[in-house]
PDB file of C-alpha atoms in Angstrom:
ATOM      1  CA  UNK A 148      72.784  95.675 123.277  1.00  0.00           C
ATOM      2  CA  UNK A 149      71.520  97.870 120.500  1.00  0.00           C
ATOM      3  CA  UNK A 150      71.861 100.965 120.584  1.00  0.00           C
ATOM      4  CA  UNK A 151      70.369 103.945 118.505  1.00  0.00           C
ATOM      5  CA  UNK A 152      72.238 107.406 117.901  1.00  0.00           C
ATOM      6  CA  UNK A 153      70.570 110.386 116.555  1.00  0.00           C
ATOM      7  CA  UNK A 154      72.983 112.917 114.806  1.00  0.00           C
ATOM      8  CA  UNK A 155      74.489 110.004 114.439  1.00  0.00           C
ATOM      9  CA  UNK A 156      77.076 111.734 111.575  1.00  0.00           C
ATOM     10  CA  UNK A 157      77.897 115.057 114.050  1.00  0.00           C
ATOM     11  CA  UNK A 158      80.201 115.559 115.730  1.00  0.00           C
ATOM     12  CA  UNK A 159      80.196 114.094 119.376  1.00  0.00           C
ATOM     13  CA  UNK A 160      77.377 111.576 118.174  1.00  0.00           C
ATOM     14  CA  UNK A 161      79.700 110.163 115.291  1.00  0.00           C
ATOM     15  CA  UNK A 162      82.623 109.469 118.478  1.00  0.00           C
ATOM     16  CA  UNK A 163      80.127 108.205 120.378  1.00  0.00           C
ATOM     17  CA  UNK A 164      78.793 105.082 117.882  1.00  0.00           C
ATOM     18  CA  UNK A 165      83.111 104.479 117.485  1.00  0.00           C
ATOM     19  CA  UNK A 166      82.888 104.425 121.118  1.00  0.00           C
ATOM     20  CA  UNK A 167      79.662 102.387 121.598  1.00  0.00           C
ATOM     21  CA  UNK A 168      81.270  99.374 117.895  1.00  0.00           C
ATOM     22  CA  UNK A 169      84.229  99.337 119.814  1.00  0.00           C
ATOM     23  CA  UNK A 170      82.616  97.885 123.088  1.00  0.00           C
ATOM     24  CA  UNK A 171      80.702  95.230 120.982  1.00  0.00           C
ATOM     25  CA  UNK A 172      77.154  97.098 120.629  1.00  0.00           C
ATOM     26  CA  UNK A 173      75.215  97.001 117.860  1.00  0.00           C
ATOM     27  CA  UNK A 174      74.791 100.858 116.679  1.00  0.00           C
ATOM     28  CA  UNK A 175      71.280 102.191 114.663  1.00  0.00           C
ATOM     29  CA  UNK A 176      72.418 106.118 113.640  1.00  0.00           C
ATOM     30  CA  UNK A 177      70.165 108.580 113.020  1.00  0.00           C
ATOM     31  CA  UNK A 178      71.555 111.996 110.692  1.00  0.00           C
ATOM     32  CA  UNK A 179      69.779 114.189 108.554  1.00  0.00           C
ATOM     33  CA  UNK A 180      73.244 115.414 107.914  1.00  0.00           C
ATOM     34  CA  UNK A 181      72.661 119.354 108.421  1.00  0.00           C
ATOM     35  CA  UNK A 182      75.269 119.234 109.875  1.00  0.00           C
ATOM     36  CA  UNK A 183      76.958 115.606 109.873  1.00  0.00           C
ATOM     37  CA  UNK A 184      79.704 114.398 107.269  1.00  0.00           C
ATOM     38  CA  UNK A 185      79.355 110.933 105.903  1.00  0.00           C
ATOM     39  CA  UNK A 186      83.445 111.264 106.656  1.00  0.00           C
ATOM     40  CA  UNK A 187      81.991 110.409 109.885  1.00  0.00           C
ATOM     41  CA  UNK A 188      80.350 107.698 109.710  1.00  0.00           C
ATOM     42  CA  UNK A 189      81.345 104.080 111.276  1.00  0.00           C
ATOM     43  CA  UNK A 190      81.824 100.976 109.129  1.00  0.00           C
ATOM     44  CA  UNK A 191      80.675  98.844 111.323  1.00  0.00           C
ATOM     45  CA  UNK A 192      77.068 100.526 111.908  1.00  0.00           C
ATOM     46  CA  UNK A 193      74.072 101.004 110.710  1.00  0.00           C
ATOM     47  CA  UNK A 194      72.391 104.395 109.214  1.00  0.00           C
ATOM     48  CA  UNK A 195      69.019 106.084 108.697  1.00  0.00           C
ATOM     49  CA  UNK A 196      69.357 109.424 106.852  1.00  0.00           C
ATOM     50  CA  UNK A 197      66.716 111.006 107.556  1.00  0.00           C
ATOM     51  CA  UNK A 198      65.047 114.234 109.942  1.00  0.00           C
ATOM     52  CA  UNK A 199      64.878 112.285 113.145  1.00  0.00           C
ATOM     53  CA  UNK A 200      61.423 115.397 113.700  1.00  0.00           C
ATOM     54  CA  UNK A 201      60.279 114.153 110.310  1.00  0.00           C
ATOM     55  CA  UNK A 202      61.404 110.206 109.791  1.00  0.00           C
ATOM     56  CA  UNK A 203      59.230 108.886 106.853  1.00  0.00           C
ATOM     57  CA  UNK A 204      57.075 105.338 107.348  1.00  0.00           C
ATOM     58  CA  UNK A 205      59.827 102.834 107.009  1.00  0.00           C
ATOM     59  CA  UNK A 206      63.029 105.157 108.338  1.00  0.00           C
ATOM     60  CA  UNK A 207      60.006 104.214 112.183  1.00  0.00           C
ATOM     61  CA  UNK A 208      59.335 100.928 111.158  1.00  0.00           C
ATOM     62  CA  UNK A 209      62.764 100.027 110.275  1.00  0.00           C
ATOM     63  CA  UNK A 210      63.839 101.810 114.783  1.00  0.00           C
ATOM     64  CA  UNK A 211      60.960 100.085 115.680  1.00  0.00           C
ATOM     65  CA  UNK A 212      62.498  96.234 113.915  1.00  0.00           C
ATOM     66  CA  UNK A 213      65.797  97.151 115.362  1.00  0.00           C
ATOM     67  CA  UNK A 214      64.633  96.772 118.947  1.00  0.00           C
ATOM     68  CA  UNK A 215      66.822  99.555 120.757  1.00  0.00           C
ATOM     69  CA  UNK A 216      67.512  98.638 123.786  1.00  0.00           C
ATOM     70  CA  UNK A 217      68.974 103.109 124.764  1.00  0.00           C
ATOM     71  CA  UNK A 218      68.315 106.026 122.520  1.00  0.00           C
ATOM     72  CA  UNK A 219      70.947 108.392 122.761  1.00  0.00           C
ATOM     73  CA  UNK A 220      69.311 111.919 121.784  1.00  0.00           C
ATOM     74  CA  UNK A 221      72.101 113.486 120.299  1.00  0.00           C
ATOM     75  CA  UNK A 222      70.397 115.646 117.348  1.00  0.00           C
ATOM     76  CA  UNK A 223      69.818 119.187 118.248  1.00  0.00           C
ATOM     77  CA  UNK A 224      69.051 122.813 115.856  1.00  0.00           C
ATOM     78  CA  UNK A 225      72.409 124.838 117.280  1.00  0.00           C
ATOM     79  CA  UNK A 226      71.816 127.226 120.121  1.00  0.00           C
ATOM     80  CA  UNK A 227      73.719 130.539 117.783  1.00  0.00           C
ATOM     81  CA  UNK A 228      71.135 130.547 115.070  1.00  0.00           C
ATOM     82  CA  UNK A 229      68.304 129.304 117.737  1.00  0.00           C
ATOM     83  CA  UNK A 230      67.220 133.208 117.269  1.00  0.00           C
ATOM     84  CA  UNK A 231      66.701 133.043 113.884  1.00  0.00           C
ATOM     85  CA  UNK A 232      64.263 130.335 113.444  1.00  0.00           C
ATOM     86  CA  UNK A 233      62.716 129.083 116.898  1.00  0.00           C
ATOM     87  CA  UNK A 234      60.363 127.400 115.156  1.00  0.00           C
ATOM     88  CA  UNK A 235      62.174 124.711 113.760  1.00  0.00           C
ATOM     89  CA  UNK A 236      64.624 124.941 117.155  1.00  0.00           C
ATOM     90  CA  UNK A 237      61.231 124.216 118.149  1.00  0.00           C
ATOM     91  CA  UNK A 238      60.337 121.677 116.196  1.00  0.00           C
ATOM     92  CA  UNK A 239      64.488 119.888 116.559  1.00  0.00           C
ATOM     93  CA  UNK A 240      65.166 120.313 120.387  1.00  0.00           C
ATOM     94  CA  UNK A 241      62.001 119.501 121.420  1.00  0.00           C
ATOM     95  CA  UNK A 242      59.382 117.894 118.928  1.00  0.00           C
ATOM     96  CA  UNK A 243      61.969 114.784 118.103  1.00  0.00           C
ATOM     97  CA  UNK A 244      62.130 114.518 122.638  1.00  0.00           C
ATOM     98  CA  UNK A 245      58.237 114.890 122.626  1.00  0.00           C
ATOM     99  CA  UNK A 246      58.047 111.828 119.761  1.00  0.00           C
ATOM    100  CA  UNK A 247      61.084 109.302 120.881  1.00  0.00           C
ATOM    101  CA  UNK A 248      59.711 109.425 124.267  1.00  0.00           C
ATOM    102  CA  UNK A 249      56.291 108.542 122.921  1.00  0.00           C
ATOM    103  CA  UNK A 250      58.042 105.129 121.289  1.00  0.00           C
ATOM    104  CA  UNK A 251      60.097 104.254 124.263  1.00  0.00           C
ATOM    105  CA  UNK A 252      56.053 104.288 126.046  1.00  0.00           C
ATOM    106  CA  UNK A 253      56.249 101.041 123.562  1.00  0.00           C
ATOM    107  CA  UNK A 254      59.679  99.749 123.766  1.00  0.00           C
ATOM    108  CA  UNK A 255      60.320 100.039 126.695  1.00  0.00           C
ATOM    109  CA  UNK A 256      63.937 101.609 125.725  1.00  0.00           C
ATOM    110  CA  UNK A 257      66.557 103.387 128.101  1.00  0.00           C
ATOM    111  CA  UNK A 258      66.234 107.098 127.297  1.00  0.00           C
ATOM    112  CA  UNK A 259      69.577 108.907 126.983  1.00  0.00           C
ATOM    113  CA  UNK A 260      69.153 113.206 126.165  1.00  0.00           C
ATOM    114  CA  UNK A 261      72.189 116.089 125.666  1.00  0.00           C
ATOM    115  CA  UNK A 262      71.146 118.280 127.389  1.00  0.00           C
ATOM    116  CA  UNK A 263      72.661 122.103 127.807  1.00  0.00           C
ATOM    117  CA  UNK A 264      75.288 123.720 131.100  1.00  0.00           C
ATOM    118  CA  UNK A 265      74.339 126.854 128.878  1.00  0.00           C
ATOM    119  CA  UNK A 266      70.661 127.301 130.921  1.00  0.00           C
ATOM    120  CA  UNK A 267      72.241 128.175 134.115  1.00  0.00           C
ATOM    121  CA  UNK A 268      72.989 132.050 133.160  1.00  0.00           C
ATOM    122  CA  UNK A 269      73.854 135.210 135.015  1.00  0.00           C
ATOM    123  CA  UNK A 270      75.420 133.054 137.752  1.00  0.00           C
ATOM    124  CA  UNK A 271      74.430 134.092 142.018  1.00  0.00           C
ATOM    125  CA  UNK A 272      77.111 131.964 142.284  1.00  0.00           C
ATOM    126  CA  UNK A 273      80.448 129.739 141.288  1.00  0.00           C
ATOM    127  CA  UNK A 274      81.802 126.939 140.544  1.00  0.00           C
ATOM    128  CA  UNK A 275      78.107 126.501 139.357  1.00  0.00           C
ATOM    129  CA  UNK A 276      76.089 123.494 140.346  1.00  0.00           C
ATOM    130  CA  UNK A 277      73.461 121.509 139.525  1.00  0.00           C
ATOM    131  CA  UNK A 278      70.955 123.393 142.205  1.00  0.00           C
ATOM    132  CA  UNK A 279      71.624 126.754 140.337  1.00  0.00           C
ATOM    133  CA  UNK A 280      68.581 128.048 139.616  1.00  0.00           C
ATOM    134  CA  UNK A 281      67.971 127.711 135.537  1.00  0.00           C
ATOM    135  CA  UNK A 282      67.206 131.514 133.258  1.00  0.00           C
ATOM    136  CA  UNK A 283      67.158 130.108 129.797  1.00  0.00           C
ATOM    137  CA  UNK A 284      68.246 133.633 127.694  1.00  0.00           C
ATOM    138  CA  UNK A 285      67.507 131.584 123.451  1.00  0.00           C
ATOM    139  CA  UNK A 286      65.363 129.676 122.825  1.00  0.00           C
ATOM    140  CA  UNK A 287      67.766 126.496 122.098  1.00  0.00           C
ATOM    141  CA  UNK A 288      68.104 126.606 126.204  1.00  0.00           C
ATOM    142  CA  UNK A 289      63.964 127.341 126.656  1.00  0.00           C
ATOM    143  CA  UNK A 290      63.497 123.940 124.085  1.00  0.00           C
ATOM    144  CA  UNK A 291      66.708 122.272 126.341  1.00  0.00           C
ATOM    145  CA  UNK A 292      64.912 122.959 129.538  1.00  0.00           C
ATOM    146  CA  UNK A 293      61.420 121.996 128.306  1.00  0.00           C
ATOM    147  CA  UNK A 294      63.199 118.424 126.753  1.00  0.00           C
ATOM    148  CA  UNK A 295      64.659 117.603 130.400  1.00  0.00           C
ATOM    149  CA  UNK A 296      60.880 118.383 131.930  1.00  0.00           C
ATOM    150  CA  UNK A 297      59.001 116.391 129.059  1.00  0.00           C
ATOM    151  CA  UNK A 298      61.610 113.205 130.249  1.00  0.00           C
ATOM    152  CA  UNK A 299      60.703 113.006 133.842  1.00  0.00           C
ATOM    153  CA  UNK A 300      57.075 113.409 133.439  1.00  0.00           C
ATOM    154  CA  UNK A 301      58.045 110.638 131.350  1.00  0.00           C
ATOM    155  CA  UNK A 302      59.580 108.479 132.954  1.00  0.00           C
ATOM    156  CA  UNK A 303      57.361 109.508 136.060  1.00  0.00           C
ATOM    157  CA  UNK A 304      54.425 108.393 134.586  1.00  0.00           C
ATOM    158  CA  UNK A 305      55.801 105.842 131.626  1.00  0.00           C
ATOM    159  CA  UNK A 306      58.508 104.215 133.722  1.00  0.00           C
ATOM    160  CA  UNK A 307      61.087 105.028 131.248  1.00  0.00           C
ATOM    161  CA  UNK A 308      64.156 105.218 132.406  1.00  0.00           C
ATOM    162  CA  UNK A 309      66.056 108.747 130.831  1.00  0.00           C
ATOM    163  CA  UNK A 310      69.478 110.549 132.050  1.00  0.00           C
ATOM    164  CA  UNK A 311      70.347 114.091 131.335  1.00  0.00           C
ATOM    165  CA  UNK A 312      74.011 115.268 130.868  1.00  0.00           C
ATOM    166  CA  UNK A 313      74.223 119.140 130.355  1.00  0.00           C
ATOM    167  CA  UNK A 314      77.288 119.650 128.266  1.00  0.00           C
ATOM    168  CA  UNK A 315      79.783 121.997 129.327  1.00  0.00           C
ATOM    169  CA  UNK A 316      81.821 123.662 125.550  1.00  0.00           C
ATOM    170  CA  UNK A 317      82.179 120.114 124.107  1.00  0.00           C
ATOM    171  CA  UNK A 318      85.905 120.888 121.195  1.00  0.00           C
ATOM    172  CA  UNK A 319      87.403 117.959 119.746  1.00  0.00           C
ATOM    173  CA  UNK A 320      88.281 116.046 116.791  1.00  0.00           C
ATOM    174  CA  UNK A 321      86.127 116.569 113.548  1.00  0.00           C
ATOM    175  CA  UNK A 322      83.913 119.757 114.901  1.00  0.00           C
ATOM    176  CA  UNK A 323      83.700 121.773 112.058  1.00  0.00           C
ATOM    177  CA  UNK A 324      82.122 125.239 111.312  1.00  0.00           C
ATOM    178  CA  UNK A 325      79.424 124.874 109.257  1.00  0.00           C
ATOM    179  CA  UNK A 326      78.710 127.813 107.179  1.00  0.00           C
ATOM    180  CA  UNK A 327      75.474 127.134 105.253  1.00  0.00           C
ATOM    181  CA  UNK A 328      74.116 126.543 109.001  1.00  0.00           C
ATOM    182  CA  UNK A 329      75.679 129.111 109.938  1.00  0.00           C
ATOM    183  CA  UNK A 330      77.196 127.028 113.060  1.00  0.00           C
ATOM    184  CA  UNK A 331      80.724 127.671 114.037  1.00  0.00           C
ATOM    185  CA  UNK A 332      81.491 126.494 117.644  1.00  0.00           C
ATOM    186  CA  UNK A 333      84.602 128.870 118.947  1.00  0.00           C
ATOM    187  CA  UNK A 334      87.692 126.183 118.254  1.00  0.00           C
ATOM    188  CA  UNK A 335      87.906 125.188 114.762  1.00  0.00           C
ATOM    189  CA  UNK A 336      86.409 128.686 114.027  1.00  0.00           C
ATOM    190  CA  UNK A 337      89.333 129.880 115.489  1.00  0.00           C
ATOM    191  CA  UNK A 338      91.853 127.838 114.111  1.00  0.00           C
ATOM    192  CA  UNK A 339      90.896 128.124 110.440  1.00  0.00           C
ATOM    193  CA  UNK A 340      91.317 131.851 111.226  1.00  0.00           C
ATOM    194  CA  UNK A 341      94.694 131.939 112.843  1.00  0.00           C
ATOM    195  CA  UNK A 342      95.749 129.088 109.352  1.00  0.00           C
ATOM    196  CA  UNK A 343      94.996 131.795 106.852  1.00  0.00           C
ATOM    197  CA  UNK A 344      97.643 133.569 105.660  1.00  0.00           C
ATOM    198  CA  UNK A 345      96.254 136.298 106.742  1.00  0.00           C
ATOM    199  CA  UNK A 346      95.626 135.521 110.090  1.00  0.00           C
ATOM    200  CA  UNK A 347      92.900 137.120 111.875  1.00  0.00           C
ATOM    201  CA  UNK A 348      89.805 136.874 114.329  1.00  0.00           C
ATOM    202  CA  UNK A 349      86.566 137.518 115.518  1.00  0.00           C
ATOM    203  CA  UNK A 350      86.304 137.804 119.165  1.00  0.00           C
ATOM    204  CA  UNK A 351      83.306 138.881 120.632  1.00  0.00           C
ATOM    205  CA  UNK A 352      83.142 140.260 124.126  1.00  0.00           C
ATOM    206  CA  UNK A 353      85.718 141.849 126.163  1.00  0.00           C
ATOM    207  CA  UNK A 354      88.233 138.423 126.107  1.00  0.00           C
ATOM    208  CA  UNK A 355      87.018 138.132 129.326  1.00  0.00           C
ATOM    209  CA  UNK A 356      84.549 135.927 129.734  1.00  0.00           C
ATOM    210  CA  UNK A 357      84.973 132.180 130.648  1.00  0.00           C
ATOM    211  CA  UNK A 358      83.925 129.178 129.128  1.00  0.00           C
ATOM    212  CA  UNK A 359      84.753 125.440 130.828  1.00  0.00           C
ATOM    213  CA  UNK A 360      86.644 123.139 127.498  1.00  0.00           C
ATOM    214  CA  UNK A 361      85.474 119.988 127.766  1.00  0.00           C
ATOM    215  CA  UNK A 362      87.082 117.351 125.562  1.00  0.00           C
ATOM    216  CA  UNK A 363      85.128 115.051 122.743  1.00  0.00           C
ATOM    217  CA  UNK A 364      86.546 111.579 124.940  1.00  0.00           C
ATOM    218  CA  UNK A 365      85.462 112.427 127.989  1.00  0.00           C
ATOM    219  CA  UNK A 366      82.249 113.904 126.890  1.00  0.00           C
ATOM    220  CA  UNK A 367      81.581 110.002 124.952  1.00  0.00           C
ATOM    221  CA  UNK A 368      83.133 108.533 128.382  1.00  0.00           C
ATOM    222  CA  UNK A 369      80.268 110.019 130.507  1.00  0.00           C
ATOM    223  CA  UNK A 370      77.204 109.092 127.698  1.00  0.00           C
ATOM    224  CA  UNK A 371      78.618 105.341 128.568  1.00  0.00           C
ATOM    225  CA  UNK A 372      78.696 105.740 131.886  1.00  0.00           C
ATOM    226  CA  UNK A 373      74.819 106.340 131.046  1.00  0.00           C
ATOM    227  CA  UNK A 374      74.135 102.335 130.140  1.00  0.00           C
ATOM    228  CA  UNK A 375      74.576 101.061 133.354  1.00  0.00           C
ATOM    229  CA  UNK A 376      70.856 103.119 134.621  1.00  0.00           C
ATOM    230  CA  UNK A 377      67.892 100.319 135.046  1.00  0.00           C
ATOM    231  CA  UNK A 378      65.624 101.954 136.206  1.00  0.00           C
ATOM    232  CA  UNK A 379      63.595 106.028 137.151  1.00  0.00           C
ATOM    233  CA  UNK A 380      65.107 109.892 135.865  1.00  0.00           C
ATOM    234  CA  UNK A 381      68.338 110.453 137.257  1.00  0.00           C
ATOM    235  CA  UNK A 382      70.373 113.871 136.097  1.00  0.00           C
ATOM    236  CA  UNK A 383      70.609 116.770 135.050  1.00  0.00           C
ATOM    237  CA  UNK A 384      74.512 115.875 135.322  1.00  0.00           C
ATOM    238  CA  UNK A 385      76.940 119.225 134.578  1.00  0.00           C
ATOM    239  CA  UNK A 386      79.584 117.325 132.272  1.00  0.00           C
ATOM    240  CA  UNK A 387      82.881 119.963 132.140  1.00  0.00           C
ATOM    241  CA  UNK A 388      86.625 119.476 133.218  1.00  0.00           C
ATOM    242  CA  UNK A 389      86.429 121.507 136.586  1.00  0.00           C
ATOM    243  CA  UNK A 390      88.854 124.345 134.918  1.00  0.00           C
ATOM    244  CA  UNK A 391      87.264 127.870 133.978  1.00  0.00           C
ATOM    245  CA  UNK A 392      89.816 129.643 130.437  1.00  0.00           C
ATOM    246  CA  UNK A 393      89.642 133.175 129.170  1.00  0.00           C
ATOM    247  CA  UNK A 394      88.551 133.606 125.819  1.00  0.00           C
ATOM    248  CA  UNK A 395      91.972 135.587 126.132  1.00  0.00           C
ATOM    249  CA  UNK A 396      94.191 133.304 127.554  1.00  0.00           C
ATOM    250  CA  UNK A 397      92.659 130.425 125.138  1.00  0.00           C
ATOM    251  CA  UNK A 398      93.964 133.011 122.131  1.00  0.00           C
ATOM    252  CA  UNK A 399      97.191 132.223 123.660  1.00  0.00           C
ATOM    253  CA  UNK A 400      96.900 129.062 124.055  1.00  0.00           C
ATOM    254  CA  UNK A 401      96.339 128.737 120.384  1.00  0.00           C
ATOM    255  CA  UNK A 402      98.978 131.481 119.099  1.00  0.00           C
ATOM    256  CA  UNK A 403     101.216 129.870 120.884  1.00  0.00           C
ATOM    257  CA  UNK A 404     101.278 126.731 118.555  1.00  0.00           C
ATOM    258  CA  UNK A 405      99.755 128.484 115.266  1.00  0.00           C
ATOM    259  CA  UNK A 406     100.780 132.226 115.966  1.00  0.00           C
ATOM    260  CA  UNK A 407      99.090 134.736 116.257  1.00  0.00           C
ATOM    261  CA  UNK A 408      96.269 136.458 114.506  1.00  0.00           C
ATOM    262  CA  UNK A 409      94.996 140.591 114.866  1.00  0.00           C
ATOM    263  CA  UNK A 410      91.898 140.468 117.115  1.00  0.00           C
ATOM    264  CA  UNK A 411      88.779 142.531 115.465  1.00  0.00           C
ATOM    265  CA  UNK A 412      86.326 143.150 118.599  1.00  0.00           C
ATOM    266  CA  UNK A 413      82.664 142.573 118.458  1.00  0.00           C
ATOM    267  CA  UNK A 414      79.361 143.314 120.615  1.00  0.00           C
ATOM    268  CA  UNK A 415      79.273 139.756 122.855  1.00  0.00           C
ATOM    269  CA  UNK A 416      76.024 138.083 121.251  1.00  0.00           C
ATOM    270  CA  UNK A 417      72.525 138.386 122.747  1.00  0.00           C
ATOM    271  CA  UNK A 418      72.368 135.733 125.606  1.00  0.00           C
ATOM    272  CA  UNK A 419      76.398 134.934 125.787  1.00  0.00           C
ATOM    273  CA  UNK A 420      77.636 133.958 129.373  1.00  0.00           C
ATOM    274  CA  UNK A 421      80.073 135.545 130.970  1.00  0.00           C
ATOM    275  CA  UNK A 422      81.055 133.099 132.992  1.00  0.00           C
ATOM    276  CA  UNK A 423      80.864 129.057 133.054  1.00  0.00           C
ATOM    277  CA  UNK A 424      82.889 127.623 135.664  1.00  0.00           C
ATOM    278  CA  UNK A 425      81.337 124.467 137.180  1.00  0.00           C
ATOM    279  CA  UNK A 426      81.122 121.366 140.084  1.00  0.00           C
ATOM    280  CA  UNK A 427      81.513 118.265 138.355  1.00  0.00           C
ATOM    281  CA  UNK A 428      81.106 116.374 141.812  1.00  0.00           C
ATOM    282  CA  UNK A 429      77.607 114.782 141.338  1.00  0.00           C
ATOM    283  CA  UNK A 430      78.636 112.926 138.033  1.00  0.00           C
ATOM    284  CA  UNK A 431      81.447 111.749 140.019  1.00  0.00           C
ATOM    285  CA  UNK A 432      79.651 110.775 142.872  1.00  0.00           C
ATOM    286  CA  UNK A 433      76.516 109.435 140.179  1.00  0.00           C
ATOM    287  CA  UNK A 434      77.745 108.645 137.112  1.00  0.00           C
ATOM    288  CA  UNK A 435      81.605 107.743 137.601  1.00  0.00           C
ATOM    289  CA  UNK A 436      82.872 109.733 136.594  1.00  0.00           C
ATOM    290  CA  UNK A 437      85.919 112.241 136.056  1.00  0.00           C
ATOM    291  CA  UNK A 438      87.636 113.739 133.005  1.00  0.00           C
ATOM    292  CA  UNK A 439      90.900 112.902 131.686  1.00  0.00           C
ATOM    293  CA  UNK A 440      92.018 115.095 129.091  1.00  0.00           C
ATOM    294  CA  UNK A 441      93.296 118.606 130.193  1.00  0.00           C
ATOM    295  CA  UNK A 442      93.112 122.214 127.810  1.00  0.00           C
ATOM    296  CA  UNK A 443      96.322 121.899 126.776  1.00  0.00           C
ATOM    297  CA  UNK A 444      96.801 117.993 125.509  1.00  0.00           C
ATOM    298  CA  UNK A 445      93.250 118.417 124.091  1.00  0.00           C
ATOM    299  CA  UNK A 446      93.865 121.701 121.736  1.00  0.00           C
ATOM    300  CA  UNK A 447      97.647 120.039 120.689  1.00  0.00           C
ATOM    301  CA  UNK A 448      95.162 116.561 119.445  1.00  0.00           C
ATOM    302  CA  UNK A 449      92.339 118.837 117.934  1.00  0.00           C
ATOM    303  CA  UNK A 450      95.328 120.863 116.168  1.00  0.00           C
ATOM    304  CA  UNK A 451      96.836 118.023 114.875  1.00  0.00           C
ATOM    305  CA  UNK A 452      93.693 116.750 112.782  1.00  0.00           C
ATOM    306  CA  UNK A 453      92.815 119.695 111.428  1.00  0.00           C
ATOM    307  CA  UNK A 454      96.183 119.958 110.316  1.00  0.00           C
ATOM    308  CA  UNK A 455      96.015 116.606 109.215  1.00  0.00           C
ATOM    309  CA  UNK A 456      91.971 116.158 107.913  1.00  0.00           C
ATOM    310  CA  UNK A 457      91.056 119.720 107.124  1.00  0.00           C
ATOM    311  CA  UNK A 458      93.983 121.134 104.905  1.00  0.00           C
TER     312      UNK A 458
END
């Protein structure tokens, strides 16, 4: 199959490219390197280096000449800085979805979209499921939700096949903080800080807030399963480990392997999520997907990768 992956040199998408290549698919990746890395490149894939929202005509022609059968849209602008530049967030997280939907009207490719479990805030019940009311609290979440609705509208109006996955807190090898962009994913940020000569971390909030940390290979497996859909709109599906972990517990797990740091407590961020506990049964029933990597194993492999690659 011919497959396009946006954000292809980033964290999750680069793992997806590797998996698709290993399955024998032909892959064209798109990335502007704002949060991607050339060392994530797969030599068997082809790439367009450019902003998915501002593709030059020659890049669009190259994409169309590739005649994709599936497009995985993983390129995004990070939530953590979406209040700083909501206009850019809208262009990347919503505008690019609309542009790709318009291409799909003529090309009829399958569309798989990476959304976000953080659309569900201030939970009324736990574990959360796909029926829980959404409550976006950041521009990022609002634009991801709008993209979901756009995909459903295009699917119903034009017969596009579209699937939406809402990721929990993804972690694993190749996930790096990006000081230039202001993106600081929790696990690699803490690993990096704990490995300093004078280990010291910043903890926003009390540490009792919980997260569901899902390993990157499990997320990739869920994405690959979406190829099996050939008609209609599917999802959204929560893609998570099903295991709730407090930030204090996460710190203890990292500390047992790397040593315990000094903790600087700061107020929680605007829009922070108090609890992540997810019911993932719908993805099991309809995607035929289940997570395989639990947190201790995933942290071990992530730390080992950091020791070997980020010295």
